[in-house]
PDB file of C-alpha atoms in Angstrom:
ATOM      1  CA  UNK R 283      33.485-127.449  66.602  1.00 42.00           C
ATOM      2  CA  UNK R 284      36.563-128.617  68.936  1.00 48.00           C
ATOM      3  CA  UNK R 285      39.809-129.111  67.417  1.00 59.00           C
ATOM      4  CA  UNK R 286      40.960-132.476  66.573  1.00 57.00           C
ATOM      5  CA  UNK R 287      43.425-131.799  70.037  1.00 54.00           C
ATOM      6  CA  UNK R 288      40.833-131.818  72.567  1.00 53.00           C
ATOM      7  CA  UNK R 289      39.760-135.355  71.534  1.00 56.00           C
ATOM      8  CA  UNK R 290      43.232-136.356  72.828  1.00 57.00           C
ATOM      9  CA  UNK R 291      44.713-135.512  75.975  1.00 51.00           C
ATOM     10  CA  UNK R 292      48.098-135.217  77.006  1.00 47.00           C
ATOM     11  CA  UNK R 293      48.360-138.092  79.708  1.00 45.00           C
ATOM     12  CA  UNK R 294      46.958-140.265  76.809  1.00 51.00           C
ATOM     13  CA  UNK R 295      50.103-139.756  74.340  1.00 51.00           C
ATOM     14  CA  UNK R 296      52.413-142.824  74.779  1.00 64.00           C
ATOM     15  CA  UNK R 297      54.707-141.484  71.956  1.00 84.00           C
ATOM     16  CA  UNK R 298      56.585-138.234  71.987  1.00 92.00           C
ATOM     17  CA  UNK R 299      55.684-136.452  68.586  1.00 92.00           C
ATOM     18  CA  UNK R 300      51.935-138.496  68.065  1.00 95.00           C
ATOM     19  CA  UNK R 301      49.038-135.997  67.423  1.00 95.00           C
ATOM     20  CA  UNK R 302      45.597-136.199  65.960  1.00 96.00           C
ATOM     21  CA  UNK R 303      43.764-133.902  63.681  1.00 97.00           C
ATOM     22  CA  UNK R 304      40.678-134.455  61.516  1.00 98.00           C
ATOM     23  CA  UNK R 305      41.348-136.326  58.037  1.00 98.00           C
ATOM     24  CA  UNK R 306      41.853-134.491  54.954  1.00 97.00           C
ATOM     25  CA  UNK R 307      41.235-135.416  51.293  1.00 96.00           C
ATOM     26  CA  UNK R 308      45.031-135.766  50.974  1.00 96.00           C
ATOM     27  CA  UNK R 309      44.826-138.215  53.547  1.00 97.00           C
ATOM     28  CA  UNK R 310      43.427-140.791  50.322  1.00 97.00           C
ATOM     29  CA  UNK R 311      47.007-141.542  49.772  1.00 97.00           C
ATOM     30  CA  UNK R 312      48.381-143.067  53.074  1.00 96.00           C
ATOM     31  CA  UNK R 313      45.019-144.982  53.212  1.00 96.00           C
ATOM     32  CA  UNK R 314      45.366-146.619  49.660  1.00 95.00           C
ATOM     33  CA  UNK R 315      48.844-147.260  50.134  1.00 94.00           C
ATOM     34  CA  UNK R 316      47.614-149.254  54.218  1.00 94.00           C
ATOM     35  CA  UNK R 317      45.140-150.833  52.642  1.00 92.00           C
ATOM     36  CA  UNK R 318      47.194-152.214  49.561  1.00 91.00           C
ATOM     37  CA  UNK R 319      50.050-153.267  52.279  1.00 89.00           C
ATOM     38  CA  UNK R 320      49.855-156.942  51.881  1.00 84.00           C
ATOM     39  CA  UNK R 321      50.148-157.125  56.096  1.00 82.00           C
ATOM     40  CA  UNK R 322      47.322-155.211  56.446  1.00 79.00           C
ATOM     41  CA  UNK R 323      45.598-156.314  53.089  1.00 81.00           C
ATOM     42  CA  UNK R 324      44.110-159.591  54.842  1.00 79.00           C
ATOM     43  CA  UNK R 325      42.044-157.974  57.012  1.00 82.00           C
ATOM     44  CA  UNK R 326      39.840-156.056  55.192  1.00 85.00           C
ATOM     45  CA  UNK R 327      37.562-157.422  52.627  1.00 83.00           C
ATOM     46  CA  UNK R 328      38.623-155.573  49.362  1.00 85.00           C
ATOM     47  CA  UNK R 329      40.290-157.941  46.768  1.00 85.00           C
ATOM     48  CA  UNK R 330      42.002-155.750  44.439  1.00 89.00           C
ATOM     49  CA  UNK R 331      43.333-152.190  43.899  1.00 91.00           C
ATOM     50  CA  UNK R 332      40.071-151.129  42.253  1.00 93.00           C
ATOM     51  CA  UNK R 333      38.231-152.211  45.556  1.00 91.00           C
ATOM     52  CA  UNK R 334      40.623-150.508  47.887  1.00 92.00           C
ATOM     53  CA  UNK R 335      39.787-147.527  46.204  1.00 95.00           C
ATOM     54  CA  UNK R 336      36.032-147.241  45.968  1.00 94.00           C
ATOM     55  CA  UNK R 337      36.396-147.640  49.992  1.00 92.00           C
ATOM     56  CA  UNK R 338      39.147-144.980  50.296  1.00 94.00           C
ATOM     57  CA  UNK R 339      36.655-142.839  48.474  1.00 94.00           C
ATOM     58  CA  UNK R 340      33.473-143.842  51.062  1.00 93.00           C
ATOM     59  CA  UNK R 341      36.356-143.256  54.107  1.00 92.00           C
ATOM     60  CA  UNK R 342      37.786-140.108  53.271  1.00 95.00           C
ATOM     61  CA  UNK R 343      34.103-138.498  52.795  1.00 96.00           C
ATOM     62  CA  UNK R 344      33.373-138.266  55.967  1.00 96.00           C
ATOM     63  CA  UNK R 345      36.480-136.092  56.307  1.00 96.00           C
ATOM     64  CA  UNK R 346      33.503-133.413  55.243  1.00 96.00           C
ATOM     65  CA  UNK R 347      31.533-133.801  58.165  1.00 97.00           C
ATOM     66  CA  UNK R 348      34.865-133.752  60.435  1.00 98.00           C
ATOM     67  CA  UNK R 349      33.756-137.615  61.625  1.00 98.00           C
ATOM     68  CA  UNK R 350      37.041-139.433  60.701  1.00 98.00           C
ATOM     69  CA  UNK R 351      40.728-138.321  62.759  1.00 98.00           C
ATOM     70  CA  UNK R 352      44.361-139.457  61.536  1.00 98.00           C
ATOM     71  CA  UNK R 353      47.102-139.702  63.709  1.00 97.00           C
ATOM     72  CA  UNK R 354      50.313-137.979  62.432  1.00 97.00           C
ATOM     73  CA  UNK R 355      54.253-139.027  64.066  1.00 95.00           C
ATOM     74  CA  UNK R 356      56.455-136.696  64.002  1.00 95.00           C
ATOM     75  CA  UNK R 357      53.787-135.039  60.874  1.00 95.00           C
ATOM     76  CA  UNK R 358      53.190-138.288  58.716  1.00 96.00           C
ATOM     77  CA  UNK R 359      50.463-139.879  58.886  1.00 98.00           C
ATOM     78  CA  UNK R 360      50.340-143.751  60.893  1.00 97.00           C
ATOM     79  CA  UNK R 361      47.046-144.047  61.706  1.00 97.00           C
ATOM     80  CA  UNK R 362      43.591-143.324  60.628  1.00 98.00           C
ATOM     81  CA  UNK R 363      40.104-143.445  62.642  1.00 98.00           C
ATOM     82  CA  UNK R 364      36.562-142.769  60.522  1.00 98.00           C
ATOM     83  CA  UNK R 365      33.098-142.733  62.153  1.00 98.00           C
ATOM     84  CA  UNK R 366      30.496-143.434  59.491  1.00 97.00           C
ATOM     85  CA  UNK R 367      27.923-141.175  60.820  1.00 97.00           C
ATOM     86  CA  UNK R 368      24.622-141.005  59.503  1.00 93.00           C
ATOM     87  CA  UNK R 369      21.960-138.322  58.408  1.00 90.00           C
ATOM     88  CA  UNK R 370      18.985-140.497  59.193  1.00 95.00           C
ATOM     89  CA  UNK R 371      17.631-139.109  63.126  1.00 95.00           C
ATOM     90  CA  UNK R 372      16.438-142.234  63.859  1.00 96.00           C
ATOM     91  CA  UNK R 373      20.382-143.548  63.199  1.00 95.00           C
ATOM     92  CA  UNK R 374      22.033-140.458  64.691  1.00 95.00           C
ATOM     93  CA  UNK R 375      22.568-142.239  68.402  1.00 97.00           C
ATOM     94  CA  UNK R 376      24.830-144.757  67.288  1.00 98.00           C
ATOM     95  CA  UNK R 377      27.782-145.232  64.418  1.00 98.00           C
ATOM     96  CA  UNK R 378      29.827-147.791  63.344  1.00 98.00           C
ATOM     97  CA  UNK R 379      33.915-146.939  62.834  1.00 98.00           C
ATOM     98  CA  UNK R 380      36.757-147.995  61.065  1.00 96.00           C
ATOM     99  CA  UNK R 381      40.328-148.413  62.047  1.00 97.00           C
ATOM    100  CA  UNK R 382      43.488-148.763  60.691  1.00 96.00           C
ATOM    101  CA  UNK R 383      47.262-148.229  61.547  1.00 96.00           C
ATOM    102  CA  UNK R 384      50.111-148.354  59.289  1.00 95.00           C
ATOM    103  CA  UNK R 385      51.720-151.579  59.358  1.00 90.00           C
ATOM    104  CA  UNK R 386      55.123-150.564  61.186  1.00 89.00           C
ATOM    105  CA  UNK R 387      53.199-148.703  63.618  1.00 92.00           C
ATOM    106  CA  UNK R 388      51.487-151.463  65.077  1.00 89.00           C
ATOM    107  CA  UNK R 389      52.168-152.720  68.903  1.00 90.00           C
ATOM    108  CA  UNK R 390      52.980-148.383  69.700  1.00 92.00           C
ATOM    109  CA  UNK R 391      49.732-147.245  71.040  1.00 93.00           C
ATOM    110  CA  UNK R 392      48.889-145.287  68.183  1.00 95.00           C
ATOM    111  CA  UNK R 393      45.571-147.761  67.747  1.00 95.00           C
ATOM    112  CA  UNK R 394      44.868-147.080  71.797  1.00 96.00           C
ATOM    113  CA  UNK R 395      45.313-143.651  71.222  1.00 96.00           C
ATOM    114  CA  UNK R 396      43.144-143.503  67.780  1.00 97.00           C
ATOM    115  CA  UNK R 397      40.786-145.648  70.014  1.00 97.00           C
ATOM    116  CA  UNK R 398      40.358-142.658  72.451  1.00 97.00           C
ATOM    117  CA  UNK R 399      40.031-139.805  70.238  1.00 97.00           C
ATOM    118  CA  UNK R 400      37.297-141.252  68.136  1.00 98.00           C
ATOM    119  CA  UNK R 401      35.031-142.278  71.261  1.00 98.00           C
ATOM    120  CA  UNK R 402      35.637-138.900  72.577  1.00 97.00           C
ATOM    121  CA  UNK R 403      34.846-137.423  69.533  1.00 98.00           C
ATOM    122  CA  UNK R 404      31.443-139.577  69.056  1.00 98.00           C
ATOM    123  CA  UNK R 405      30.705-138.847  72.674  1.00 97.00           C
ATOM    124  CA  UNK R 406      31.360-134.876  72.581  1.00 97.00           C
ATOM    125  CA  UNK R 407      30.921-133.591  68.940  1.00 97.00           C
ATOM    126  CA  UNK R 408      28.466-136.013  67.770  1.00 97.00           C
ATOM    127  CA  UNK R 409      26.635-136.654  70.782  1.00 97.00           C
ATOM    128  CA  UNK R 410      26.490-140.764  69.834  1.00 98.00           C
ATOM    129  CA  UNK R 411      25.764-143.159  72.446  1.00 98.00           C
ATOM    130  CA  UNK R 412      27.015-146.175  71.315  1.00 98.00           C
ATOM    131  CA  UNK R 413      29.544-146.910  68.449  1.00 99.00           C
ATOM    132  CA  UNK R 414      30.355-150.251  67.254  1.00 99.00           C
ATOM    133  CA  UNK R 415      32.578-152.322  64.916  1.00 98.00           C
ATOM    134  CA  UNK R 416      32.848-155.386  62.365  1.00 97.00           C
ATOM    135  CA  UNK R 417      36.049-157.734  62.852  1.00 96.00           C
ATOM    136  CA  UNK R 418      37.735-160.737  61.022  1.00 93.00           C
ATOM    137  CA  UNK R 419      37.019-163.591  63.218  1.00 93.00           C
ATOM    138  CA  UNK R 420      40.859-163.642  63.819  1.00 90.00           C
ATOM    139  CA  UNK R 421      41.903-160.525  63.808  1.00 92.00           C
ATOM    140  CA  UNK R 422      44.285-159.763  66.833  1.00 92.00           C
ATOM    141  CA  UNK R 423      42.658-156.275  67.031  1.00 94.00           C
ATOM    142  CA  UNK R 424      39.972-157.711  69.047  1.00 97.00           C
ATOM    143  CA  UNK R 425      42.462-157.754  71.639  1.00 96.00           C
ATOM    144  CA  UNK R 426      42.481-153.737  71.371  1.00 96.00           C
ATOM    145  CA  UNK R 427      38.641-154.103  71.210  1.00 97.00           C
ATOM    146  CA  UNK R 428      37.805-155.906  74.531  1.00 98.00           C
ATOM    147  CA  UNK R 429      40.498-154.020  76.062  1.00 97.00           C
ATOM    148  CA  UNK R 430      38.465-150.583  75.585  1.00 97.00           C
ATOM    149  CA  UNK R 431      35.420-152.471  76.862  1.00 98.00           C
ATOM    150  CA  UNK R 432      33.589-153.578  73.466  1.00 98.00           C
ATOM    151  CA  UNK R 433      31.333-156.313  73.745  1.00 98.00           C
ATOM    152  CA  UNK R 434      30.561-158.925  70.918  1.00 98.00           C
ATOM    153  CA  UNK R 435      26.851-158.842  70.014  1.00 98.00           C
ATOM    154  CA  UNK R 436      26.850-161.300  67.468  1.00 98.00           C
ATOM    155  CA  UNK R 437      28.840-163.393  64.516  1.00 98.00           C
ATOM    156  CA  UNK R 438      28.294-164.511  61.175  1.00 97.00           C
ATOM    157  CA  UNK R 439      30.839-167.449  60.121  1.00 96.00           C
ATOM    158  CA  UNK R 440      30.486-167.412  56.198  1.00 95.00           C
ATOM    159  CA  UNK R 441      31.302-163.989  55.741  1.00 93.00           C
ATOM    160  CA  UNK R 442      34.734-163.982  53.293  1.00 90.00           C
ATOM    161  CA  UNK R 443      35.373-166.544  50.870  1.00 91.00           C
ATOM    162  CA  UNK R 444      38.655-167.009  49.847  1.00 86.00           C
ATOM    163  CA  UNK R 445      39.418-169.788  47.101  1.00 87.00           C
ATOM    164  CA  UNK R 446      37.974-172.467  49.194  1.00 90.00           C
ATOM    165  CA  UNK R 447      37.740-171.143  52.852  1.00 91.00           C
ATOM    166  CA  UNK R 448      35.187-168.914  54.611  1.00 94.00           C
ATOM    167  CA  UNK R 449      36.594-166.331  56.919  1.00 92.00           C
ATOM    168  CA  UNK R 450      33.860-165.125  59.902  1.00 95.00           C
ATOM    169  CA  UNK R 451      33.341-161.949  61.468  1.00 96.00           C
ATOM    170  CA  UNK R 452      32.588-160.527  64.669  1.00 98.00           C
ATOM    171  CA  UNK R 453      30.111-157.652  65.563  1.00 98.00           C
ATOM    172  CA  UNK R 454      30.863-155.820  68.715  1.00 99.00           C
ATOM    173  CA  UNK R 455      29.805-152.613  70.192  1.00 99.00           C
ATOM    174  CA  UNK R 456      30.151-150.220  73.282  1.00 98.00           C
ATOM    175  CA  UNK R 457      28.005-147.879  74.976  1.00 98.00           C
ATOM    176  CA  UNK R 458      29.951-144.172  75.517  1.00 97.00           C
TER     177      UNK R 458
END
């Protein structure tokens, strides 16, 4: 298997001291503690702490099959990138991903260059030809999403509800 480097090159660091490596159990930590940030907190479907933590636990496991990277400044942790890869053949072109940055390191490039590792990493470890996403409907990361060439595929507007309101999301996918 590659090291977690070679899914990063050097012309693609924006910020001195920003590496990638492959996610570790101890990773669970920095995730809980992104996910619980009350910035971040709205974009992801889990409604309390309990919730946060069954999908740390479903994240970090694929830290066993070295399908999920974390970006490290300076050695901490910012950023984390997990490919849900399955075991089914039928499945084993394809995967969807999660993303997530800490919320001070947002607007740095550490989500481009999380972006870049992982669809290297699909393309050269796991041989996947496409990889694809699910967004809140008005979640700025789209932005980041079109700009690496994903292409919404479809929508579903009742997804979340909140007290009252229903929050949509967006599918979108790319081919590698």
């Amino acid at each position: 298997m590659s090291e977690p480097s070679a899914f990063a090159q050097d012309e693609e660091q924006v910020i001195p001291g920003l590496t990638v490596r492959y996610t570790q159990l101890q990773d669970a930590e920095h995730l809980k503690n992104w996910l619980l940030d009350p910035e971040v907190s709205g974009w992801f479907p889990m409604a309390n702490e309990a919730e946060v933590e069954d999908a740390v636990r479903r994240w970090i496991s694929f830290s066993r099959v070295k399908s999920s990277l974390t970006a490290e400044l300076d050695g901490v942790p910012c950023g984390l990138v997990t490919l849900y890869v399955q075991g089914y053949k039928k499945l084993q072109h394809q995967s969807e991903f999660g993303i997530i940055v800490a919320s001070g390191m947002r607007n740095k490039g550490i989500g481009s260059f999380l972006m870049r590792s992982m669809m290297r990493l699909a393309k050269e470890q796991f041989r996947l030809e496409l990889v694809h996403l699910q967004v809140y409907a008005e979640n700025p990361a789209i932005r980041l999403y079109k700009r690496f060439g994903f292409r919404e595929f479809g929508r579903q507007t009742h997804w979340i509800k909140e007290t009252d309101r229903y929050v949509g999301r967006i599918f979108m996918e790319r081919f590698l």
